[in-house]
XYZ file of C-alpha atoms in Angstrom:
556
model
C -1.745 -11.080 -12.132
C 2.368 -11.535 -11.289
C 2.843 -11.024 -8.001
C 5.403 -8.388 -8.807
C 2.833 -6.354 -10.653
C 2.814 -3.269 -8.482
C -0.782 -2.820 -6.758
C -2.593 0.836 -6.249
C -5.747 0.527 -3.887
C -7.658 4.054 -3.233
C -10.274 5.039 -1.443
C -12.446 8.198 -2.715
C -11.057 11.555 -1.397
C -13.630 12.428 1.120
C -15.765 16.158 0.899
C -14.993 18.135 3.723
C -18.441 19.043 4.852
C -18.366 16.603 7.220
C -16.204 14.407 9.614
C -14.922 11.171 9.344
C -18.213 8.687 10.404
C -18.735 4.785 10.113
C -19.037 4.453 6.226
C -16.009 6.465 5.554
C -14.176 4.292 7.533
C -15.528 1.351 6.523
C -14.307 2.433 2.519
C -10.676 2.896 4.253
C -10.289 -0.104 6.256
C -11.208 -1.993 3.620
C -8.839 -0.284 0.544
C -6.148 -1.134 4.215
C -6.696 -4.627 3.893
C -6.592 -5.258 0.540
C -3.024 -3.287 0.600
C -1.900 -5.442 3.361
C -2.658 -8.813 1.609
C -1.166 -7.323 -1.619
C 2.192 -6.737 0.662
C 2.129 -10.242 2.321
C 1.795 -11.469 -1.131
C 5.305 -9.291 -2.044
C 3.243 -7.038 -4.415
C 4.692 -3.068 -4.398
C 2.127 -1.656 -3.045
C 0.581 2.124 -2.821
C -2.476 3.419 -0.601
C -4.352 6.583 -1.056
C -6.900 8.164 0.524
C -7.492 12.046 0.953
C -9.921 14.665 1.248
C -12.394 16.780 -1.818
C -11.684 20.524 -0.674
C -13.736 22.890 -3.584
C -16.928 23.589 -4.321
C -20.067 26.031 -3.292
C -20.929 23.870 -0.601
C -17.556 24.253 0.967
C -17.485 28.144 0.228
C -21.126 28.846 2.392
C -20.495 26.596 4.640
C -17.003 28.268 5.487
C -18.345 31.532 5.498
C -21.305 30.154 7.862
C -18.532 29.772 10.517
C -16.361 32.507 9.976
C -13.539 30.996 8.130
C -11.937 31.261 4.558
C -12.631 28.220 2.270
C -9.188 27.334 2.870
C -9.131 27.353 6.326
C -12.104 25.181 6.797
C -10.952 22.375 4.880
C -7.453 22.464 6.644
C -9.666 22.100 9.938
C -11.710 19.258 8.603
C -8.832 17.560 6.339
C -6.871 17.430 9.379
C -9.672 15.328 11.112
C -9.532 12.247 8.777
C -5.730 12.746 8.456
C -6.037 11.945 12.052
C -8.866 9.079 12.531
C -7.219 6.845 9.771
C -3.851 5.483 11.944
C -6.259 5.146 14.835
C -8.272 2.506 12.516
C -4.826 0.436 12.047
C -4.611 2.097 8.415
C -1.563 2.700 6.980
C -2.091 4.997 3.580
C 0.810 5.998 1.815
C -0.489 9.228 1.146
C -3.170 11.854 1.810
C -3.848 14.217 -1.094
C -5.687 17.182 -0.437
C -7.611 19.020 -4.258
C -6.122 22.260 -2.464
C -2.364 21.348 -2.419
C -0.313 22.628 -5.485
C 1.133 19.568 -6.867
C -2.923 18.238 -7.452
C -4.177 21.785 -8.988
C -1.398 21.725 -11.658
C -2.120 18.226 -12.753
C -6.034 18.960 -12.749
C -5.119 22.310 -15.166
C -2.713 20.461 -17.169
C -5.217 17.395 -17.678
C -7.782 20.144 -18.760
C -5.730 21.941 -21.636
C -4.923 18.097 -22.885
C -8.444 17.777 -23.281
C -8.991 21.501 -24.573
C -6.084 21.182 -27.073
C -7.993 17.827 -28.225
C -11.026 19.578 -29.154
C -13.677 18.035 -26.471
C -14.511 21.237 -24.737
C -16.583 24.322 -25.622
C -18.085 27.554 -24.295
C -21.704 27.306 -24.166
C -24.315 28.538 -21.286
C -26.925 26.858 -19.053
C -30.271 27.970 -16.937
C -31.380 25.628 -14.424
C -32.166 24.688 -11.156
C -29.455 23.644 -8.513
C -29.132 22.205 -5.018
C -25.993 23.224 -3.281
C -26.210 20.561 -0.731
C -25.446 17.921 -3.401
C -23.366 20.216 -5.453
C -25.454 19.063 -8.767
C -28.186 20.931 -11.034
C -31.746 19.611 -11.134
C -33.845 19.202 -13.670
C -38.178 19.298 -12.860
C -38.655 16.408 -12.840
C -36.198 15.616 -10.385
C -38.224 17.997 -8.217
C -40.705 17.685 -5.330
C -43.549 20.102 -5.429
C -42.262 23.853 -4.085
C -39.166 23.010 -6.303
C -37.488 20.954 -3.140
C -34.224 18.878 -3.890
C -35.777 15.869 -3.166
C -32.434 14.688 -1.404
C -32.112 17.089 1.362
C -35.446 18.549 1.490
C -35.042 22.512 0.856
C -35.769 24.676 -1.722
C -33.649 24.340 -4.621
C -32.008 27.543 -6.127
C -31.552 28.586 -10.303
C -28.834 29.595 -11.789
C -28.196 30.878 -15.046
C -24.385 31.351 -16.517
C -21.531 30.617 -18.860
C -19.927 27.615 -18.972
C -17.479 25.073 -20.590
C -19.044 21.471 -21.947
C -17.293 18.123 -22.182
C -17.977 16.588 -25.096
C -18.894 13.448 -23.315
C -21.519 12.103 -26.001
C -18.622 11.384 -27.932
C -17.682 8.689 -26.381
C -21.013 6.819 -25.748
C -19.914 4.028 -28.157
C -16.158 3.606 -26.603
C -17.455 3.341 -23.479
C -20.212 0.409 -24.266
C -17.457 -1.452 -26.143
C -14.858 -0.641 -23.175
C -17.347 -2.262 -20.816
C -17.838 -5.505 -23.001
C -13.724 -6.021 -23.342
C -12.630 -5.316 -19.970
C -15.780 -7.115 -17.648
C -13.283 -6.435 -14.761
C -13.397 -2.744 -14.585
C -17.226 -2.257 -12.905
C -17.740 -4.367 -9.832
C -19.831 -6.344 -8.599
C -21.660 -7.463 -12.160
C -25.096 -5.816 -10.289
C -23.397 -2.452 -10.081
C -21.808 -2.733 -13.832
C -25.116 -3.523 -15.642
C -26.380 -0.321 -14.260
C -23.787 1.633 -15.847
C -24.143 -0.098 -19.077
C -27.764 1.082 -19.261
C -27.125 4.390 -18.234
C -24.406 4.882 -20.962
C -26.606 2.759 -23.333
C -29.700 5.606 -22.881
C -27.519 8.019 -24.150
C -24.796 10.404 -22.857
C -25.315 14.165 -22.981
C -22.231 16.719 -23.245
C -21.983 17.697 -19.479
C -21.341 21.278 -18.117
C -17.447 21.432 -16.193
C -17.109 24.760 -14.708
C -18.837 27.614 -12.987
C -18.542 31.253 -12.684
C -21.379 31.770 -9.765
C -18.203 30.983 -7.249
C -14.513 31.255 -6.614
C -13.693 28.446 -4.776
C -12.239 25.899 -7.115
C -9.380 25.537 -9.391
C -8.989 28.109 -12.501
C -9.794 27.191 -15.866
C -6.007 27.701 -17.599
C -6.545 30.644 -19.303
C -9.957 32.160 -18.291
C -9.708 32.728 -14.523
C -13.433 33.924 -14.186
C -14.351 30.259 -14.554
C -13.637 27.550 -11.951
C -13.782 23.794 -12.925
C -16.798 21.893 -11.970
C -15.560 19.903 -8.383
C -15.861 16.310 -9.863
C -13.255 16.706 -12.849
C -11.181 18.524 -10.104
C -11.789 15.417 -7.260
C -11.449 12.469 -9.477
C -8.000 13.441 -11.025
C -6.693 13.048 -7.673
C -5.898 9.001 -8.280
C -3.498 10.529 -11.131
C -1.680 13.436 -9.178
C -1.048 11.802 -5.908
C 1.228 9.441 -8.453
C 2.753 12.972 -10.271
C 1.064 11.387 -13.463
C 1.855 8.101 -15.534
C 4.905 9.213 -15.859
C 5.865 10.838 -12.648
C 7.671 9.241 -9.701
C 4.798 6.717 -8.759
C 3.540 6.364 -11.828
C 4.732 2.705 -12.112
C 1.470 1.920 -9.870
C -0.813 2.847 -12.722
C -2.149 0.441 -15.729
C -0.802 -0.624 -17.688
C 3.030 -0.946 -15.400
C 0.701 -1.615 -12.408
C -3.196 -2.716 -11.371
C -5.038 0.068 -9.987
C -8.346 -0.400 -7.922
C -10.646 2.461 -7.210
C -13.051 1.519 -3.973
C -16.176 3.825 -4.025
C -19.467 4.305 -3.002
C -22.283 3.320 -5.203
C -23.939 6.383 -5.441
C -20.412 7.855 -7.051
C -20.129 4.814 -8.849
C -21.242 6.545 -12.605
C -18.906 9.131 -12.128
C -15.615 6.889 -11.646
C -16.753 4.461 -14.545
C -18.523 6.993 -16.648
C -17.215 10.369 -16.439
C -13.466 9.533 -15.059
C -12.781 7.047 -18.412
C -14.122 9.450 -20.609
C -12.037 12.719 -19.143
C -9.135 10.135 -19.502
C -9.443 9.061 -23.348
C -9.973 13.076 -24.324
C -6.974 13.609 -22.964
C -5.171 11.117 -25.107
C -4.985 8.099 -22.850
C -4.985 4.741 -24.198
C -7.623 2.096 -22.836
C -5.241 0.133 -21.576
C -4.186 3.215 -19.126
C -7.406 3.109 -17.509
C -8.395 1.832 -13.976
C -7.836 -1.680 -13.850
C -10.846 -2.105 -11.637
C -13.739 0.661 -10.052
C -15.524 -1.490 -7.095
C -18.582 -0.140 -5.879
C -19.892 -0.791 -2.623
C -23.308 -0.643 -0.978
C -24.655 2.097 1.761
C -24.038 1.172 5.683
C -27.691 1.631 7.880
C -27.238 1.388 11.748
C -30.017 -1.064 13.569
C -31.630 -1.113 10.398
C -31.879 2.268 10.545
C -30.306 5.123 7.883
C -27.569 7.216 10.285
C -29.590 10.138 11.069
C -28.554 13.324 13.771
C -32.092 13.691 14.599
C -32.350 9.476 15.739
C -28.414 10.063 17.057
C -27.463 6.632 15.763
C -24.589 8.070 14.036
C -21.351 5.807 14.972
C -18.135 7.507 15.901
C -15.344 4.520 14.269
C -12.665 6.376 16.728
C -14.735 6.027 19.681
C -15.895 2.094 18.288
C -11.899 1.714 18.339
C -10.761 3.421 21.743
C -13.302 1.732 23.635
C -12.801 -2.509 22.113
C -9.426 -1.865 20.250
C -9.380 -1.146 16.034
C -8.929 -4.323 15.228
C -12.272 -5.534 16.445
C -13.600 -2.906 14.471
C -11.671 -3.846 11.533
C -12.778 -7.278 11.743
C -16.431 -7.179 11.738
C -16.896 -4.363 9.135
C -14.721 -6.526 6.639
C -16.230 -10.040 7.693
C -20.055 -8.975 8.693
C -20.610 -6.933 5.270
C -20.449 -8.267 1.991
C -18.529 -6.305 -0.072
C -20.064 -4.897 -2.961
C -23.979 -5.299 -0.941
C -25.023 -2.773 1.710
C -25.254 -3.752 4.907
C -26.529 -3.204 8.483
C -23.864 -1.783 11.817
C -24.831 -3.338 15.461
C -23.169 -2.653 18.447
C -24.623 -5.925 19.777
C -23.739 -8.452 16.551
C -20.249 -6.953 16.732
C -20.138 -7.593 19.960
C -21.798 -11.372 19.091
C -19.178 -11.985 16.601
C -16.378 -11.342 18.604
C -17.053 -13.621 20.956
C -18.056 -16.117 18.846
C -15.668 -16.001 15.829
C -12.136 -14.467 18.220
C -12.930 -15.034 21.659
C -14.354 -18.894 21.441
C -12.881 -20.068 18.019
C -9.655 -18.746 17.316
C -8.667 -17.222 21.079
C -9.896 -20.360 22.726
C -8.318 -22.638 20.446
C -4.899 -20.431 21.052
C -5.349 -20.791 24.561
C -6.108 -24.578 24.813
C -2.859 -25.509 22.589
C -0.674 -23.509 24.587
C -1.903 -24.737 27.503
C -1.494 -28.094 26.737
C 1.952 -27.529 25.388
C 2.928 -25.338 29.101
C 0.961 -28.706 30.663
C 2.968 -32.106 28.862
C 5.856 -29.753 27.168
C 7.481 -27.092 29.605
C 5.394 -24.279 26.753
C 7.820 -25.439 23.752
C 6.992 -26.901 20.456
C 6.463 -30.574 20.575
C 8.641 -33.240 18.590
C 6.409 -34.002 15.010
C 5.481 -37.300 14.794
C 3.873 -39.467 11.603
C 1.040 -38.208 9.949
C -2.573 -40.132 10.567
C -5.914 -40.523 8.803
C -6.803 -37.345 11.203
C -4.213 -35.432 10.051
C -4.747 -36.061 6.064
C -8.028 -35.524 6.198
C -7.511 -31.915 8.035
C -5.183 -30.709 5.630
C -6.801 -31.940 2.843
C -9.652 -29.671 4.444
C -7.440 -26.955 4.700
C -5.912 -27.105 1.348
C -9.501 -26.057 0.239
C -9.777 -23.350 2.580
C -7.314 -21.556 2.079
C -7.958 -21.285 -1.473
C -11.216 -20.350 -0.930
C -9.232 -17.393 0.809
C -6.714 -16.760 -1.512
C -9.296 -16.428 -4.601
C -11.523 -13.980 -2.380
C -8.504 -11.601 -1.502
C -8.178 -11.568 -5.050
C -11.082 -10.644 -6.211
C -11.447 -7.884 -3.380
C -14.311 -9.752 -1.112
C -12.777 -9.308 2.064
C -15.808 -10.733 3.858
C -15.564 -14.078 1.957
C -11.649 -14.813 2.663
C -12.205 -13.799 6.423
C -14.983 -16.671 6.044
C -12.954 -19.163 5.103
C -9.727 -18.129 7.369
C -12.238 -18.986 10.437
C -13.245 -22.145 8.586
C -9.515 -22.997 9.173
C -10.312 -22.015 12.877
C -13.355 -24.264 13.026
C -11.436 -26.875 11.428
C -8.823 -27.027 13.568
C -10.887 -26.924 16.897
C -12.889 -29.823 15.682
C -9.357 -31.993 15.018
C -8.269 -31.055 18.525
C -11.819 -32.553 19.785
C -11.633 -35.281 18.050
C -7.783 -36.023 18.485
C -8.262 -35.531 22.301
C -4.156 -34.505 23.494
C -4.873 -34.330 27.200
C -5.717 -37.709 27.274
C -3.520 -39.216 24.280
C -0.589 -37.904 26.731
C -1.442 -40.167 29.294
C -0.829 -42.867 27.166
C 1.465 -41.746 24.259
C 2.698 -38.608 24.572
C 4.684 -38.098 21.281
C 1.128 -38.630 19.653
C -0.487 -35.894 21.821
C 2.970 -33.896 20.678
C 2.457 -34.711 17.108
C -1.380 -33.289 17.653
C -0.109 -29.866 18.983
C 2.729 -29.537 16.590
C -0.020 -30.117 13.650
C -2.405 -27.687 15.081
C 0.755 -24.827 15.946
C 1.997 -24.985 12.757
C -1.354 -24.066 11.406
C -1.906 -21.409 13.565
C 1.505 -19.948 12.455
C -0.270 -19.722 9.330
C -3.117 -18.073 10.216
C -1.698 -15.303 11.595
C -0.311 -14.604 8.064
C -4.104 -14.617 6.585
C -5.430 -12.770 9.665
C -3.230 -10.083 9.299
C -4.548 -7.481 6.430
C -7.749 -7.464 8.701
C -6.229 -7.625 12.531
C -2.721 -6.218 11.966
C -2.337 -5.842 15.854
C -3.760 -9.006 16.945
C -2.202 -10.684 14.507
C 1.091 -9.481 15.461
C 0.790 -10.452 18.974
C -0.503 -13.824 18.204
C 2.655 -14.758 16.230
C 4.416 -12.993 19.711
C 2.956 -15.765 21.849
C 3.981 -18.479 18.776
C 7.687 -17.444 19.566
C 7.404 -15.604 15.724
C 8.643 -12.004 14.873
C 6.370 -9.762 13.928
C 5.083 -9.798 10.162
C 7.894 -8.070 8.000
C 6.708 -7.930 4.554
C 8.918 -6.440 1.533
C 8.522 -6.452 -1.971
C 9.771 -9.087 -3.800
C 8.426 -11.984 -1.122
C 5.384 -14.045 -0.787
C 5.452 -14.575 2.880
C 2.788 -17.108 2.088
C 4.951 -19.582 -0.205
C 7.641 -19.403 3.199
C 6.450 -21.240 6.186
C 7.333 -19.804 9.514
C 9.409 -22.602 10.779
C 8.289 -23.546 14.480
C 11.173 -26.006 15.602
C 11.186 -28.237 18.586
C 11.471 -26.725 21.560
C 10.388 -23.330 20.537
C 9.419 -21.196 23.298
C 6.030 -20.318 23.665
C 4.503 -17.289 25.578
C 1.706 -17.479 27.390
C -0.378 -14.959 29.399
C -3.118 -12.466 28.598
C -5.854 -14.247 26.355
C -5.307 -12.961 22.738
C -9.240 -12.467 22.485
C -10.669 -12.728 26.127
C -14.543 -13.219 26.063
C -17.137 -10.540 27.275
C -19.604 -11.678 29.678
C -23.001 -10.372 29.829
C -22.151 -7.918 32.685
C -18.980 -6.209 30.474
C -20.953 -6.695 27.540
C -23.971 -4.146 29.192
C -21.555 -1.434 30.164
C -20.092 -1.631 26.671
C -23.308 -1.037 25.082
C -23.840 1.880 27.776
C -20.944 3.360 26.663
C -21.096 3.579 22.803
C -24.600 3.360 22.411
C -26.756 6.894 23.206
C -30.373 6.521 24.346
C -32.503 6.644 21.299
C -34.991 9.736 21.319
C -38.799 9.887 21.769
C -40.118 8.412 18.031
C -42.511 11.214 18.351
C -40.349 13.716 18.551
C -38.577 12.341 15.653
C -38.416 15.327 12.563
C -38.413 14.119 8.763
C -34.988 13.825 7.753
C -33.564 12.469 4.309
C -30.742 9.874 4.955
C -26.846 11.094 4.424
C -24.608 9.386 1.802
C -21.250 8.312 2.192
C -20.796 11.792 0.354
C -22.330 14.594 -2.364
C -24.300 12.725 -5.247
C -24.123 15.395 -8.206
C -25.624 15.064 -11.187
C -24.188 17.630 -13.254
C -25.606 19.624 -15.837
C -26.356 18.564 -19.560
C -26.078 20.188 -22.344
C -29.259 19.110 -23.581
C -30.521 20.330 -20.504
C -29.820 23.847 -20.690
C -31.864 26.828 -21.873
């Protein structure tokens, strides 16, 4: 990739039955960061994120409460409209499947595909859960014909419909996969996928007529279209198409990376590809990339109301600041892998990895440099063996970094940025200032000068994951904030630090938590667990609905 290619990140649009809760945000901060190194790399860039409005789900659930379907989803839409610049996350837009400019893009795509031949009228009899928004076939069943999901009877449903032709594309798909290994991530998640299309695809069912709320079939209003073509056409008219007036973000003018959960992983490589190349798309106007990523569990425990382990991210951010937050969910989980949330090990990391690495080592340099140099930069000096050996060190580093940004594994350049850290603490150990400016102080400048530079530096690559604390690190350097445009790779421009720079000193950047502060933390964000006992059986959430929709083959 140039780096003037123009770079799309999205999160999926999240359904509206619920509020924003730890693995949404986790999805978002993450789709953030990526954005953020794209920008520091001079990349146009373009965020979105937004919320999955239609459906029967939405339609009983608003009714439940008294609303219109409408109304509900403003309520909830407005809450993750809301949590996201809390969380440091910067979106460039929010698309809603309700707003106007979304529902005529989702009709137009349909008639493409209609006018191409790849949907018919047919009808189907089944079973179907409307807390997953999906039909169910027996064997998917527990005994009493309960969704084996959520527990409760399932209900059947018999009525017209319109089919997508899907099985005709079972071979471009397989041979898609093979030319373009880049567009299912991680390799795990893609070999999956390859079997599933490889068992066979089945023309699948894409509207209903058992409720209103969704968008109209064009041209036979008594049928509306089946919520997942509706949601995933959303990465195409936020942009106002290929050709509209963002559409220079999508392949094959620009790379565009879809972040999603891995249970929603088939439709985005499956389903979304497929409704694409009826329409008329080429291949090479496809995603660029569809990364799946693994479920979050809390203690080791799936997030559950009835064991109230469910995290609140705003709350997580109020109480220790977002960019802690941000930190640890990009550097403690592996992308692409699920992982496990702790109150304590975040708490853990920060004070190992930004209170006693990077804050400490902050603090000690510009404390020597207030101590031997009035708190301004220090005169360089020659180069020693210490010196080439750290930046040979660093050199590696840094790459390591660069190639993990890259290939969207957040966790692994966040690694290697503290390796820089590490590296840098164990030179000032081992090059010992304070007493080198007893003796020969333009070495013990030459030390700080080395390290300061560096940390310049690192305040570029901490920045897509601690925008804030980034920001005031390069504050207390004597730099301005970052300022990236398009166009420049702040990274090929070093942030000069002349002699005599003034530094500024005063609050630590990261001040450590004892074990006193760290208790009444803990009090504060974590509930008291309930009686096991008393504990009711309770299937875990997902990040969001899993449907399986209807076959064709599946139908009465």
């Amino acid at each position: 990739m140039t780096g003037a290619l123009p770079f799309y990140i999205t999160t999926p649009i999240y359904y509206v039955n619920d509020v924003p809760h730890l693995g949404t945000a986790y999805t978002t901060i993450v789709a953030d960061a990526l954005r953020r190194y794209a920008v520091l790399r001079g990349r146009p860039t373009r965020m979105l994120t937004g919320t999955d409005e239609h459906g029967l789900k939405i339609e009983r659930r608003a009714a439940e409460e008294g609303q219109s379907p409408q109304a509900f989803a403003d309520g909830v839409s407005a809450r993750f409209r809301e949590t996201w610049p809390e969380l440091r996350v910067e979106a460039d837009d929010f698309i809603r499947t309700t707003e106007p400019r979304h529902i005529q893009f989702v009709q137009d795509l349909w008639k493409r595909i209609e006018d191409r031949g790849f949907l018919y009228l047919g009808s189907y009899d089944d079973w179907y859960c409307v807390g997953c928004e999906s039909f169910k076939t027996e064997k998917e069943l527990l005994p009493g014909n309960l969704c084996a999901i959520h527990l409760k009877p399932v209900e059947r449903l018999k009525e017209e419909t319109y089919f997508f032709k899907l099985s005709a594309f079972q071979d471009q798909l397989l041979a898609l996969f093979e030319k373009r290994p880049e567009l299912i991530r991680p390799e795990s998640r893609a070999n999956e996928v390859k079997s599933f299309v490889a068992g066979g695809l089945r023309d699948l069912s894409v509207s209903r007529t058992s409720f209103t709320w969704g968008i109209p079939v064009p041209g036979n209003d008594k049928h509306v279209m089946y919520v997942w073509f509706d949601a995933l056409s959303n990465y195409l008219s936020a942009l106002g198409g290929p050709d509209g007036e963002h559409g220079s973000f999508w392949p094959p003018k620009g790379e565009a990376v879809h972040l999603v959960g891995k249970d929603i992983l088939r439709f985005h490589t499956v389903y979304w590809p497929a409704f694409l190349l009826a329409a008329g798309y080429a291949e090479d106007s496809l995603p660029t990339t569809v990364y799946a990523h693994g479920f979050l569990t809390v203690d080791g425990q799936k997030m559950s109301k009835s064991l109230r382990n469910a995290v609140d991210p705003r709350k997580l951010a109020a109480v220790l600041g977002a960019d802690t937050l941000r930190y640890h969910l990009l550097r403690a989980i592996a992308f692409g892998q699920d992982g496990d949330f702790s109150h304590e090990a975040m708490l853990e990391r920060y004070n190992a990895d930004l209170g006693k690495n990077l804050g400490n080592l902050l603090s000690r340099t510009l404390g020597l440099c207030t101590k031997f140099f009035d708190g301004t930069m220090p005169a360089a000096g020659n180069d020693g063996e210490l010196e080439t050996q750290l930046a040979a060190d660093i050199a590696v580093e840094r790459e390591r970094a660069r190639e993990a940004w890259a290939r969207h594994e957040p966790h692994q350049a966040l690694e290697a940025t503290f390796a820089i850290s590490s590296l840098l603490n164990q030179y000032i150990d081992r090059a010992a200032p304070w007493a080198s400016a007893k003796t020969d102080l333009p070495r013990a400048g030459h030390t700080l000068q080395t390290i300061l530079h560096e940390l310049a530096k690192l305040s570029l690559w901490l920045w897509p994951a601690m925008p804030d604390k980034a920001d005031a690190m390069r504050a207390q350097l004597g730099l301005a904030p970052v300022a990236a445009q398009a166009g420049e790779d702040l990274f090929a421009r070093a942030d000069a630090l002349p002699a005599g720079t003034v530094f500024v000193t005063g609050t630590p950047l990261f001040p450590t938590y004892d074990r006193e502060r760290t208790e009444a933390i803990l009090t504060e964000l974590k509930p008291p667990a309930p009686k096991l006992e008393t504990l009711p059986e309770e299937p875990p959430p997902t990040l969001r609905r899993d449907p399986e929709p209807p076959a064709a083959a599946e139908q009465a």
